[in-house]
PDB file of C-alpha atoms in Angstrom:
ATOM      1  CA  UNK A   1    -122.090 198.436  30.298  1.00  0.00           C
ATOM      2  CA  UNK A   2    -123.518 200.796  27.080  1.00  0.00           C
ATOM      3  CA  UNK A   3    -127.031 199.371  27.801  1.00  0.00           C
ATOM      4  CA  UNK A   4    -126.779 200.379  31.440  1.00  0.00           C
ATOM      5  CA  UNK A   5    -125.135 203.631  30.555  1.00  0.00           C
ATOM      6  CA  UNK A   6    -128.385 204.786  28.075  1.00  0.00           C
ATOM      7  CA  UNK A   7    -130.697 203.522  30.696  1.00  0.00           C
ATOM      8  CA  UNK A   8    -129.120 205.884  33.421  1.00  0.00           C
ATOM      9  CA  UNK A   9    -129.231 208.470  31.020  1.00  0.00           C
ATOM     10  CA  UNK A  10    -132.919 208.061  30.263  1.00  0.00           C
ATOM     11  CA  UNK A  11    -133.442 207.622  34.043  1.00  0.00           C
ATOM     12  CA  UNK A  12    -131.879 211.101  34.510  1.00  0.00           C
ATOM     13  CA  UNK A  13    -133.759 212.715  31.857  1.00  0.00           C
ATOM     14  CA  UNK A  14    -137.009 211.437  33.178  1.00  0.00           C
ATOM     15  CA  UNK A  15    -135.935 212.704  36.618  1.00  0.00           C
ATOM     16  CA  UNK A  16    -134.975 216.073  35.320  1.00  0.00           C
ATOM     17  CA  UNK A  17    -138.583 216.238  33.273  1.00  0.00           C
ATOM     18  CA  UNK A  18    -140.655 215.323  36.402  1.00  0.00           C
ATOM     19  CA  UNK A  19    -138.454 218.294  38.538  1.00  0.00           C
ATOM     20  CA  UNK A  20    -139.199 220.633  35.662  1.00  0.00           C
ATOM     21  CA  UNK A  21    -142.952 219.911  35.811  1.00  0.00           C
ATOM     22  CA  UNK A  22    -142.854 220.043  39.502  1.00  0.00           C
ATOM     23  CA  UNK A  23    -141.077 223.529  39.484  1.00  0.00           C
ATOM     24  CA  UNK A  24    -142.689 225.128  36.372  1.00  0.00           C
ATOM     25  CA  UNK A  25    -146.098 223.798  35.557  1.00  0.00           C
ATOM     26  CA  UNK A  26    -147.670 222.664  38.621  1.00  0.00           C
ATOM     27  CA  UNK A  27    -150.309 224.738  40.403  1.00  0.00           C
ATOM     28  CA  UNK A  28    -151.899 224.423  43.880  1.00  0.00           C
ATOM     29  CA  UNK A  29    -155.545 225.519  42.702  1.00  0.00           C
ATOM     30  CA  UNK A  30    -157.536 223.995  39.919  1.00  0.00           C
ATOM     31  CA  UNK A  31    -157.641 226.170  36.813  1.00  0.00           C
ATOM     32  CA  UNK A  32    -161.095 227.385  37.496  1.00  0.00           C
ATOM     33  CA  UNK A  33    -159.788 229.325  40.583  1.00  0.00           C
ATOM     34  CA  UNK A  34    -156.813 230.359  38.898  1.00  0.00           C
ATOM     35  CA  UNK A  35    -158.938 232.005  36.340  1.00  0.00           C
ATOM     36  CA  UNK A  36    -160.959 233.969  38.822  1.00  0.00           C
ATOM     37  CA  UNK A  37    -163.412 231.238  39.904  1.00  0.00           C
ATOM     38  CA  UNK A  38    -166.466 233.320  38.674  1.00  0.00           C
ATOM     39  CA  UNK A  39    -168.503 233.550  35.715  1.00  0.00           C
ATOM     40  CA  UNK A  40    -165.613 234.632  33.722  1.00  0.00           C
ATOM     41  CA  UNK A  41    -164.095 231.279  34.600  1.00  0.00           C
ATOM     42  CA  UNK A  42    -166.994 229.575  33.670  1.00  0.00           C
ATOM     43  CA  UNK A  43    -167.188 231.117  30.204  1.00  0.00           C
ATOM     44  CA  UNK A  44    -163.617 230.537  29.394  1.00  0.00           C
ATOM     45  CA  UNK A  45    -163.822 226.746  30.359  1.00  0.00           C
ATOM     46  CA  UNK A  46    -166.965 226.458  28.395  1.00  0.00           C
ATOM     47  CA  UNK A  47    -169.010 225.567  31.547  1.00  0.00           C
ATOM     48  CA  UNK A  48    -171.782 227.822  30.180  1.00  0.00           C
ATOM     49  CA  UNK A  49    -171.924 226.971  26.893  1.00  0.00           C
ATOM     50  CA  UNK A  50    -174.879 229.210  25.661  1.00  0.00           C
ATOM     51  CA  UNK A  51    -172.638 232.207  26.883  1.00  0.00           C
ATOM     52  CA  UNK A  52    -169.531 231.148  25.687  1.00  0.00           C
ATOM     53  CA  UNK A  53    -170.931 230.237  22.348  1.00  0.00           C
ATOM     54  CA  UNK A  54    -172.750 233.582  22.244  1.00  0.00           C
ATOM     55  CA  UNK A  55    -169.810 235.759  23.019  1.00  0.00           C
ATOM     56  CA  UNK A  56    -167.728 233.522  20.491  1.00  0.00           C
ATOM     57  CA  UNK A  57    -170.404 234.266  17.903  1.00  0.00           C
ATOM     58  CA  UNK A  58    -170.334 237.926  18.751  1.00  0.00           C
ATOM     59  CA  UNK A  59    -166.748 238.542  18.699  1.00  0.00           C
ATOM     60  CA  UNK A  60    -166.870 236.762  15.105  1.00  0.00           C
ATOM     61  CA  UNK A  61    -169.673 238.981  14.013  1.00  0.00           C
ATOM     62  CA  UNK A  62    -167.449 242.276  15.171  1.00  0.00           C
ATOM     63  CA  UNK A  63    -164.573 240.765  13.418  1.00  0.00           C
ATOM     64  CA  UNK A  64    -166.372 239.974  10.237  1.00  0.00           C
ATOM     65  CA  UNK A  65    -167.809 243.866   9.993  1.00  0.00           C
ATOM     66  CA  UNK A  66    -164.504 245.315  10.850  1.00  0.00           C
ATOM     67  CA  UNK A  67    -162.193 243.303   8.822  1.00  0.00           C
ATOM     68  CA  UNK A  68    -164.428 241.720   5.944  1.00  0.00           C
ATOM     69  CA  UNK A  69    -167.005 244.415   5.678  1.00  0.00           C
ATOM     70  CA  UNK A  70    -164.613 247.286   6.431  1.00  0.00           C
ATOM     71  CA  UNK A  71    -166.635 248.978   8.708  1.00  0.00           C
ATOM     72  CA  UNK A  72    -165.914 252.090  10.663  1.00  0.00           C
ATOM     73  CA  UNK A  73    -165.807 251.896  14.354  1.00  0.00           C
ATOM     74  CA  UNK A  74    -167.979 255.188  14.487  1.00  0.00           C
ATOM     75  CA  UNK A  75    -169.993 254.126  11.543  1.00  0.00           C
ATOM     76  CA  UNK A  76    -170.886 250.822  13.257  1.00  0.00           C
ATOM     77  CA  UNK A  77    -171.888 252.225  16.647  1.00  0.00           C
ATOM     78  CA  UNK A  78    -174.027 255.067  14.862  1.00  0.00           C
ATOM     79  CA  UNK A  79    -175.785 252.373  12.492  1.00  0.00           C
ATOM     80  CA  UNK A  80    -176.131 249.850  15.467  1.00  0.00           C
ATOM     81  CA  UNK A  81    -177.687 252.697  17.841  1.00  0.00           C
ATOM     82  CA  UNK A  82    -180.069 253.812  14.696  1.00  0.00           C
ATOM     83  CA  UNK A  83    -181.240 250.311  14.054  1.00  0.00           C
ATOM     84  CA  UNK A  84    -182.050 249.442  17.815  1.00  0.00           C
ATOM     85  CA  UNK A  85    -183.833 252.871  18.219  1.00  0.00           C
ATOM     86  CA  UNK A  86    -185.947 252.286  15.061  1.00  0.00           C
ATOM     87  CA  UNK A  87    -186.752 248.733  16.098  1.00  0.00           C
ATOM     88  CA  UNK A  88    -187.772 249.881  19.758  1.00  0.00           C
ATOM     89  CA  UNK A  89    -189.632 252.627  18.391  1.00  0.00           C
ATOM     90  CA  UNK A  90    -191.805 250.864  15.983  1.00  0.00           C
ATOM     91  CA  UNK A  91    -192.219 248.220  19.069  1.00  0.00           C
ATOM     92  CA  UNK A  92    -193.765 250.904  20.865  1.00  0.00           C
ATOM     93  CA  UNK A  93    -196.049 252.213  18.384  1.00  0.00           C
ATOM     94  CA  UNK A  94    -197.194 248.351  17.484  1.00  0.00           C
ATOM     95  CA  UNK A  95    -197.667 247.756  21.381  1.00  0.00           C
ATOM     96  CA  UNK A  96    -199.972 250.961  21.629  1.00  0.00           C
ATOM     97  CA  UNK A  97    -202.330 250.252  18.528  1.00  0.00           C
ATOM     98  CA  UNK A  98    -202.696 246.407  19.557  1.00  0.00           C
ATOM     99  CA  UNK A  99    -202.979 247.442  23.346  1.00  0.00           C
ATOM    100  CA  UNK A 100    -200.015 245.150  23.924  1.00  0.00           C
ATOM    101  CA  UNK A 101    -197.220 245.946  26.722  1.00  0.00           C
ATOM    102  CA  UNK A 102    -194.473 247.497  24.910  1.00  0.00           C
ATOM    103  CA  UNK A 103    -190.435 246.945  25.490  1.00  0.00           C
ATOM    104  CA  UNK A 104    -189.440 246.774  29.155  1.00  0.00           C
ATOM    105  CA  UNK A 105    -186.451 248.562  30.073  1.00  0.00           C
ATOM    106  CA  UNK A 106    -184.087 247.019  32.565  1.00  0.00           C
ATOM    107  CA  UNK A 107    -182.346 249.848  35.002  1.00  0.00           C
ATOM    108  CA  UNK A 108    -178.985 247.848  34.583  1.00  0.00           C
ATOM    109  CA  UNK A 109    -178.524 246.369  31.192  1.00  0.00           C
ATOM    110  CA  UNK A 110    -175.022 245.098  31.583  1.00  0.00           C
ATOM    111  CA  UNK A 111    -174.221 243.444  35.212  1.00  0.00           C
ATOM    112  CA  UNK A 112    -171.675 245.203  37.266  1.00  0.00           C
ATOM    113  CA  UNK A 113    -170.225 241.951  38.323  1.00  0.00           C
ATOM    114  CA  UNK A 114    -169.023 240.667  34.988  1.00  0.00           C
ATOM    115  CA  UNK A 115    -167.016 243.574  34.464  1.00  0.00           C
ATOM    116  CA  UNK A 116    -165.633 243.428  37.932  1.00  0.00           C
ATOM    117  CA  UNK A 117    -164.428 239.787  37.438  1.00  0.00           C
ATOM    118  CA  UNK A 118    -162.885 240.758  34.201  1.00  0.00           C
ATOM    119  CA  UNK A 119    -161.040 243.382  35.675  1.00  0.00           C
ATOM    120  CA  UNK A 120    -160.049 241.440  38.619  1.00  0.00           C
ATOM    121  CA  UNK A 121    -158.575 238.809  36.209  1.00  0.00           C
ATOM    122  CA  UNK A 122    -156.850 241.033  33.792  1.00  0.00           C
ATOM    123  CA  UNK A 123    -155.283 242.906  36.763  1.00  0.00           C
ATOM    124  CA  UNK A 124    -153.981 239.941  38.611  1.00  0.00           C
ATOM    125  CA  UNK A 125    -152.671 238.083  35.292  1.00  0.00           C
ATOM    126  CA  UNK A 126    -150.897 241.544  33.981  1.00  0.00           C
ATOM    127  CA  UNK A 127    -149.323 241.830  37.589  1.00  0.00           C
ATOM    128  CA  UNK A 128    -148.283 237.966  37.462  1.00  0.00           C
ATOM    129  CA  UNK A 129    -146.896 238.453  33.814  1.00  0.00           C
ATOM    130  CA  UNK A 130    -144.891 241.673  34.751  1.00  0.00           C
ATOM    131  CA  UNK A 131    -143.247 239.963  37.679  1.00  0.00           C
ATOM    132  CA  UNK A 132    -142.387 236.765  35.431  1.00  0.00           C
ATOM    133  CA  UNK A 133    -140.709 238.987  33.076  1.00  0.00           C
ATOM    134  CA  UNK A 134    -138.808 241.041  35.759  1.00  0.00           C
ATOM    135  CA  UNK A 135    -137.547 237.750  37.305  1.00  0.00           C
ATOM    136  CA  UNK A 136    -136.688 236.333  34.011  1.00  0.00           C
ATOM    137  CA  UNK A 137    -134.862 239.591  33.031  1.00  0.00           C
ATOM    138  CA  UNK A 138    -132.851 239.172  36.458  1.00  0.00           C
ATOM    139  CA  UNK A 139    -130.593 236.548  34.662  1.00  0.00           C
ATOM    140  CA  UNK A 140    -131.353 233.874  37.063  1.00  0.00           C
ATOM    141  CA  UNK A 141    -132.538 231.349  33.926  1.00  0.00           C
ATOM    142  CA  UNK A 142    -130.849 232.464  30.829  1.00  0.00           C
ATOM    143  CA  UNK A 143    -132.587 229.500  28.655  1.00  0.00           C
ATOM    144  CA  UNK A 144    -135.830 230.768  29.397  1.00  0.00           C
ATOM    145  CA  UNK A 145    -134.838 234.328  28.802  1.00  0.00           C
ATOM    146  CA  UNK A 146    -133.953 233.647  25.664  1.00  0.00           C
ATOM    147  CA  UNK A 147    -136.969 231.561  24.790  1.00  0.00           C
ATOM    148  CA  UNK A 148    -139.047 234.554  26.010  1.00  0.00           C
ATOM    149  CA  UNK A 149    -136.923 236.961  23.655  1.00  0.00           C
ATOM    150  CA  UNK A 150    -137.160 234.719  20.899  1.00  0.00           C
ATOM    151  CA  UNK A 151    -141.029 234.178  21.511  1.00  0.00           C
ATOM    152  CA  UNK A 152    -141.449 237.939  21.638  1.00  0.00           C
ATOM    153  CA  UNK A 153    -139.313 238.405  18.503  1.00  0.00           C
ATOM    154  CA  UNK A 154    -141.586 235.848  16.370  1.00  0.00           C
ATOM    155  CA  UNK A 155    -144.883 237.496  17.893  1.00  0.00           C
ATOM    156  CA  UNK A 156    -143.592 240.795  16.481  1.00  0.00           C
ATOM    157  CA  UNK A 157    -142.659 239.467  13.150  1.00  0.00           C
ATOM    158  CA  UNK A 158    -146.098 237.897  12.809  1.00  0.00           C
ATOM    159  CA  UNK A 159    -147.651 241.253  13.837  1.00  0.00           C
ATOM    160  CA  UNK A 160    -146.421 242.813  10.791  1.00  0.00           C
ATOM    161  CA  UNK A 161    -148.451 240.386   8.595  1.00  0.00           C
ATOM    162  CA  UNK A 162    -151.905 240.985  10.781  1.00  0.00           C
ATOM    163  CA  UNK A 163    -153.879 244.038  11.344  1.00  0.00           C
ATOM    164  CA  UNK A 164    -154.815 245.203  14.956  1.00  0.00           C
ATOM    165  CA  UNK A 165    -158.260 243.701  14.587  1.00  0.00           C
ATOM    166  CA  UNK A 166    -156.728 240.370  13.408  1.00  0.00           C
ATOM    167  CA  UNK A 167    -154.721 240.126  16.461  1.00  0.00           C
ATOM    168  CA  UNK A 168    -157.369 240.967  18.867  1.00  0.00           C
ATOM    169  CA  UNK A 169    -159.363 238.020  17.271  1.00  0.00           C
ATOM    170  CA  UNK A 170    -156.539 235.735  17.332  1.00  0.00           C
ATOM    171  CA  UNK A 171    -155.817 236.577  20.835  1.00  0.00           C
ATOM    172  CA  UNK A 172    -159.522 235.983  21.677  1.00  0.00           C
ATOM    173  CA  UNK A 173    -159.796 232.714  19.927  1.00  0.00           C
ATOM    174  CA  UNK A 174    -156.707 231.746  22.145  1.00  0.00           C
ATOM    175  CA  UNK A 175    -158.284 233.006  25.320  1.00  0.00           C
ATOM    176  CA  UNK A 176    -161.645 230.993  24.367  1.00  0.00           C
ATOM    177  CA  UNK A 177    -159.691 227.773  23.439  1.00  0.00           C
ATOM    178  CA  UNK A 178    -156.441 227.340  25.281  1.00  0.00           C
ATOM    179  CA  UNK A 179    -157.604 227.234  28.957  1.00  0.00           C
ATOM    180  CA  UNK A 180    -160.188 224.170  28.049  1.00  0.00           C
ATOM    181  CA  UNK A 181    -157.791 222.428  26.274  1.00  0.00           C
ATOM    182  CA  UNK A 182    -155.183 222.523  28.775  1.00  0.00           C
ATOM    183  CA  UNK A 183    -157.968 221.838  31.459  1.00  0.00           C
ATOM    184  CA  UNK A 184    -158.766 218.359  29.494  1.00  0.00           C
ATOM    185  CA  UNK A 185    -155.392 217.543  28.660  1.00  0.00           C
ATOM    186  CA  UNK A 186    -153.105 218.856  31.273  1.00  0.00           C
ATOM    187  CA  UNK A 187    -150.850 215.803  31.660  1.00  0.00           C
ATOM    188  CA  UNK A 188    -150.091 215.795  27.938  1.00  0.00           C
ATOM    189  CA  UNK A 189    -149.221 219.368  27.802  1.00  0.00           C
ATOM    190  CA  UNK A 190    -147.053 219.032  30.880  1.00  0.00           C
ATOM    191  CA  UNK A 191    -145.195 216.632  29.516  1.00  0.00           C
ATOM    192  CA  UNK A 192    -144.774 218.172  26.294  1.00  0.00           C
ATOM    193  CA  UNK A 193    -143.524 221.311  27.822  1.00  0.00           C
ATOM    194  CA  UNK A 194    -141.141 219.445  30.253  1.00  0.00           C
ATOM    195  CA  UNK A 195    -139.342 217.934  27.575  1.00  0.00           C
ATOM    196  CA  UNK A 196    -139.149 221.146  25.643  1.00  0.00           C
ATOM    197  CA  UNK A 197    -137.656 222.733  28.664  1.00  0.00           C
ATOM    198  CA  UNK A 198    -135.069 219.988  29.617  1.00  0.00           C
ATOM    199  CA  UNK A 199    -133.902 219.858  25.833  1.00  0.00           C
ATOM    200  CA  UNK A 200    -133.202 223.862  25.898  1.00  0.00           C
ATOM    201  CA  UNK A 201    -131.635 223.437  29.250  1.00  0.00           C
ATOM    202  CA  UNK A 202    -129.151 220.483  27.793  1.00  0.00           C
ATOM    203  CA  UNK A 203    -128.560 222.673  24.783  1.00  0.00           C
ATOM    204  CA  UNK A 204    -127.656 225.610  26.995  1.00  0.00           C
ATOM    205  CA  UNK A 205    -125.270 223.610  29.038  1.00  0.00           C
ATOM    206  CA  UNK A 206    -123.690 221.961  25.887  1.00  0.00           C
ATOM    207  CA  UNK A 207    -123.258 225.561  24.465  1.00  0.00           C
ATOM    208  CA  UNK A 208    -121.905 227.036  27.767  1.00  0.00           C
ATOM    209  CA  UNK A 209    -119.283 224.250  28.159  1.00  0.00           C
ATOM    210  CA  UNK A 210    -118.212 224.387  24.626  1.00  0.00           C
ATOM    211  CA  UNK A 211    -117.922 228.145  24.227  1.00  0.00           C
ATOM    212  CA  UNK A 212    -118.694 230.219  27.284  1.00  0.00           C
ATOM    213  CA  UNK A 213    -116.518 228.538  29.867  1.00  0.00           C
ATOM    214  CA  UNK A 214    -113.538 228.777  27.249  1.00  0.00           C
ATOM    215  CA  UNK A 215    -113.947 232.839  27.136  1.00  0.00           C
ATOM    216  CA  UNK A 216    -110.442 233.927  29.235  1.00  0.00           C
ATOM    217  CA  UNK A 217    -111.376 235.851  32.017  1.00  0.00           C
ATOM    218  CA  UNK A 218    -109.349 238.307  34.075  1.00  0.00           C
ATOM    219  CA  UNK A 219    -108.192 237.842  37.760  1.00  0.00           C
ATOM    220  CA  UNK A 220    -110.861 238.569  40.364  1.00  0.00           C
ATOM    221  CA  UNK A 221    -110.028 241.277  42.576  1.00  0.00           C
ATOM    222  CA  UNK A 222    -110.634 240.662  46.384  1.00  0.00           C
ATOM    223  CA  UNK A 223    -112.929 243.042  47.841  1.00  0.00           C
ATOM    224  CA  UNK A 224    -111.185 245.134  50.762  1.00  0.00           C
ATOM    225  CA  UNK A 225    -112.789 244.661  54.139  1.00  0.00           C
ATOM    226  CA  UNK A 226    -112.493 247.704  56.030  1.00  0.00           C
TER     227      UNK A 226
END
Protein backbone atom coordinates (compact mmCIF):
# COMPACT_ATOMS: atom_id res chain seq x y z
CA UNK A 1 0.00 0.00 0.00
CA UNK A 2 2.80 2.41 0.90
CA UNK A 3 4.49 1.69 -2.42
CA UNK A 4 1.28 2.43 -4.30
CA UNK A 5 0.75 5.60 -2.27
CA UNK A 6 4.28 6.84 -3.05
CA UNK A 7 3.80 6.00 -6.72
CA UNK A 8 0.54 7.94 -6.72
CA UNK A 9 2.26 10.96 -5.16
CA UNK A 10 5.05 10.79 -7.73
CA UNK A 11 2.49 10.52 -10.51
CA UNK A 12 0.61 13.54 -9.18
CA UNK A 13 3.88 15.48 -8.92
CA UNK A 14 4.79 14.60 -12.50
CA UNK A 15 1.34 15.65 -13.70
CA UNK A 16 1.60 18.92 -11.81
CA UNK A 17 5.06 19.60 -13.24
CA UNK A 18 3.86 18.93 -16.77
CA UNK A 19 0.82 21.17 -16.23
CA UNK A 20 3.06 23.89 -14.80
CA UNK A 21 5.34 23.69 -17.82
CA UNK A 22 2.35 23.79 -20.15
CA UNK A 23 0.86 26.89 -18.52
CA UNK A 24 4.01 28.89 -17.74
CA UNK A 25 6.96 27.90 -19.90
CA UNK A 26 5.39 26.93 -23.21
CA UNK A 27 5.37 29.23 -26.21
CA UNK A 28 3.48 29.21 -29.50
CA UNK A 29 6.36 30.70 -31.52
CA UNK A 30 10.02 29.72 -31.81
CA UNK A 31 12.40 31.76 -29.71
CA UNK A 32 13.77 33.48 -32.84
CA UNK A 33 10.35 34.99 -33.55
CA UNK A 34 9.84 35.88 -29.89
CA UNK A 35 13.07 37.91 -30.01
CA UNK A 36 11.81 39.81 -33.04
CA UNK A 37 12.78 37.53 -35.90
CA UNK A 38 15.20 40.08 -37.42
CA UNK A 39 18.87 40.87 -37.28
CA UNK A 40 18.76 41.46 -33.53
CA UNK A 41 17.40 37.95 -32.97
CA UNK A 42 20.16 36.54 -35.20
CA UNK A 43 22.75 38.35 -33.10
CA UNK A 44 21.29 37.20 -29.76
CA UNK A 45 21.08 33.58 -30.94
CA UNK A 46 24.57 33.73 -32.47
CA UNK A 47 23.31 32.87 -35.95
CA UNK A 48 25.53 35.63 -37.29
CA UNK A 49 28.65 34.68 -35.37
CA UNK A 50 30.84 37.47 -36.76
CA UNK A 51 28.47 40.24 -35.68
CA UNK A 52 27.77 38.59 -32.32
CA UNK A 53 31.47 38.12 -31.59
CA UNK A 54 32.28 41.68 -32.71
CA UNK A 55 29.53 43.05 -30.48
CA UNK A 56 30.78 41.03 -27.53
CA UNK A 57 34.37 42.19 -28.06
CA UNK A 58 33.23 45.79 -28.48
CA UNK A 59 31.19 45.78 -25.27
CA UNK A 60 34.06 44.10 -23.43
CA UNK A 61 36.45 46.79 -24.67
CA UNK A 62 34.03 49.52 -23.53
CA UNK A 63 33.69 47.88 -20.13
CA UNK A 64 37.47 47.63 -19.83
CA UNK A 65 37.97 51.30 -20.70
CA UNK A 66 35.34 52.54 -18.25
CA UNK A 67 35.81 50.13 -15.36
CA UNK A 68 39.48 49.09 -15.51
CA UNK A 69 41.15 52.03 -17.25
CA UNK A 70 38.68 54.40 -15.49
CA UNK A 71 37.99 56.49 -18.57
CA UNK A 72 35.39 59.25 -18.39
CA UNK A 73 32.64 59.11 -21.01
CA UNK A 74 33.29 62.60 -22.39
CA UNK A 75 37.06 62.00 -22.42
CA UNK A 76 36.64 58.67 -24.18
CA UNK A 77 34.35 60.12 -26.87
CA UNK A 78 36.68 63.05 -27.46
CA UNK A 79 39.78 60.83 -27.71
CA UNK A 80 37.96 58.45 -30.05
CA UNK A 81 36.83 61.34 -32.27
CA UNK A 82 40.33 62.87 -32.33
CA UNK A 83 41.95 59.53 -33.22
CA UNK A 84 39.42 58.83 -35.98
CA UNK A 85 39.76 62.30 -37.50
CA UNK A 86 43.57 62.15 -37.42
CA UNK A 87 43.54 58.72 -39.07
CA UNK A 88 41.17 59.89 -41.82
CA UNK A 89 43.18 63.10 -42.32
CA UNK A 90 46.46 61.21 -42.72
CA UNK A 91 44.76 58.68 -44.99
CA UNK A 92 43.45 61.49 -47.23
CA UNK A 93 46.88 63.18 -47.44
CA UNK A 94 48.62 59.89 -48.21
CA UNK A 95 46.04 59.11 -50.90
CA UNK A 96 46.67 62.50 -52.58
CA UNK A 97 50.43 61.98 -52.52
CA UNK A 98 50.28 58.42 -53.81
CA UNK A 99 47.52 59.23 -56.30
CA UNK A 100 45.22 56.67 -54.72
CA UNK A 101 41.58 56.77 -53.80
CA UNK A 102 40.90 58.41 -50.48
CA UNK A 103 38.46 57.21 -47.81
CA UNK A 104 34.93 56.72 -49.12
CA UNK A 105 32.24 57.93 -46.71
CA UNK A 106 28.87 56.24 -46.66
CA UNK A 107 25.77 58.39 -46.50
CA UNK A 108 24.34 56.18 -43.74
CA UNK A 109 27.04 54.57 -41.60
CA UNK A 110 24.64 52.86 -39.21
CA UNK A 111 21.63 51.05 -40.62
CA UNK A 112 18.27 52.43 -39.55
CA UNK A 113 16.68 48.98 -39.53
CA UNK A 114 19.01 47.84 -36.74
CA UNK A 115 17.77 50.55 -34.37
CA UNK A 116 14.17 49.97 -35.43
CA UNK A 117 14.42 46.25 -34.65
CA UNK A 118 16.14 46.94 -31.34
CA UNK A 119 13.60 49.59 -30.34
CA UNK A 120 10.69 47.31 -31.32
CA UNK A 121 12.04 44.43 -29.23
CA UNK A 122 12.74 46.64 -26.20
CA UNK A 123 9.28 48.24 -26.42
CA UNK A 124 7.48 44.90 -26.67
CA UNK A 125 9.56 43.25 -23.93
CA UNK A 126 9.10 46.15 -21.51
CA UNK A 127 5.34 46.08 -22.07
CA UNK A 128 5.24 42.33 -21.46
CA UNK A 129 7.30 42.67 -18.27
CA UNK A 130 5.08 45.47 -16.97
CA UNK A 131 1.91 43.49 -17.74
CA UNK A 132 3.39 40.45 -16.00
CA UNK A 133 4.34 42.47 -12.90
CA UNK A 134 0.87 44.03 -12.75
CA UNK A 135 -0.77 40.62 -13.11
CA UNK A 136 1.40 39.11 -10.37
CA UNK A 137 0.73 42.12 -8.10
CA UNK A 138 -3.03 41.60 -8.41
CA UNK A 139 -2.85 38.77 -5.85
CA UNK A 140 -3.78 35.86 -8.10
CA UNK A 141 -0.61 33.85 -7.47
CA UNK A 142 1.02 34.49 -4.07
CA UNK A 143 4.01 32.07 -4.52
CA UNK A 144 5.01 33.77 -7.77
CA UNK A 145 4.51 37.17 -6.16
CA UNK A 146 6.80 36.26 -3.26
CA UNK A 147 9.37 34.78 -5.67
CA UNK A 148 9.47 38.01 -7.72
CA UNK A 149 9.73 40.19 -4.61
CA UNK A 150 12.57 38.10 -3.20
CA UNK A 151 14.34 38.08 -6.58
CA UNK A 152 14.10 41.87 -6.88
CA UNK A 153 15.39 42.28 -3.35
CA UNK A 154 18.34 39.98 -4.05
CA UNK A 155 19.04 41.96 -7.23
CA UNK A 156 18.96 45.21 -5.26
CA UNK A 157 21.45 43.77 -2.76
CA UNK A 158 23.70 42.59 -5.59
CA UNK A 159 23.49 46.08 -7.11
CA UNK A 160 25.14 47.57 -4.02
CA UNK A 161 28.30 45.58 -4.73
CA UNK A 162 28.62 46.51 -8.43
CA UNK A 163 28.87 49.79 -10.28
CA UNK A 164 26.32 50.77 -12.91
CA UNK A 165 28.76 49.91 -15.71
CA UNK A 166 29.37 46.46 -14.26
CA UNK A 167 25.63 45.81 -13.99
CA UNK A 168 25.12 46.90 -17.59
CA UNK A 169 27.92 44.61 -18.72
CA UNK A 170 26.57 41.68 -16.72
CA UNK A 171 23.11 42.33 -18.19
CA UNK A 172 24.61 42.41 -21.68
CA UNK A 173 26.37 39.09 -21.07
CA UNK A 174 23.07 37.60 -19.91
CA UNK A 175 21.33 38.87 -23.05
CA UNK A 176 24.10 37.43 -25.21
CA UNK A 177 24.14 34.01 -23.53
CA UNK A 178 20.75 33.16 -21.98
CA UNK A 179 18.68 33.06 -25.22
CA UNK A 180 21.06 30.68 -26.98
CA UNK A 181 21.43 28.51 -23.86
CA UNK A 182 17.64 28.24 -23.56
CA UNK A 183 17.31 27.55 -27.29
CA UNK A 184 19.77 24.64 -27.06
CA UNK A 185 18.66 23.22 -23.68
CA UNK A 186 14.97 24.10 -23.65
CA UNK A 187 13.67 20.79 -22.30
CA UNK A 188 16.16 20.59 -19.42
CA UNK A 189 15.47 24.20 -18.37
CA UNK A 190 11.70 23.67 -18.52
CA UNK A 191 12.00 20.58 -16.33
CA UNK A 192 14.16 22.46 -13.81
CA UNK A 193 11.80 25.43 -13.56
CA UNK A 194 8.80 23.09 -13.45
CA UNK A 195 10.21 21.31 -10.40
CA UNK A 196 11.10 24.62 -8.70
CA UNK A 197 7.65 26.16 -9.22
CA UNK A 198 5.83 22.99 -8.10
CA UNK A 199 8.02 22.79 -5.00
CA UNK A 200 7.28 26.42 -4.14
CA UNK A 201 3.55 25.85 -4.58
CA UNK A 202 3.66 22.79 -2.30
CA UNK A 203 5.48 24.77 0.39
CA UNK A 204 2.95 27.59 0.09
CA UNK A 205 0.03 25.14 0.44
CA UNK A 206 1.69 23.65 3.52
CA UNK A 207 2.25 27.14 4.97
CA UNK A 208 -1.34 28.16 4.20
CA UNK A 209 -2.75 25.00 5.75
CA UNK A 210 -0.57 25.25 8.86
CA UNK A 211 -0.74 28.98 9.58
CA UNK A 212 -2.96 31.07 7.31
CA UNK A 213 -6.10 28.90 7.57
CA UNK A 214 -5.84 28.93 11.39
CA UNK A 215 -6.12 32.72 11.60
CA UNK A 216 -9.53 33.53 13.12
CA UNK A 217 -11.83 35.52 10.87
CA UNK A 218 -14.93 37.47 11.70
CA UNK A 219 -18.35 36.67 10.27
CA UNK A 220 -18.83 37.69 6.70
CA UNK A 221 -21.64 40.22 6.33
CA UNK A 222 -24.07 39.60 3.55
CA UNK A 223 -24.44 42.36 1.04
CA UNK A 224 -27.84 44.01 0.97
CA UNK A 225 -29.57 43.72 -2.35
CA UNK A 226 -31.67 46.69 -3.34
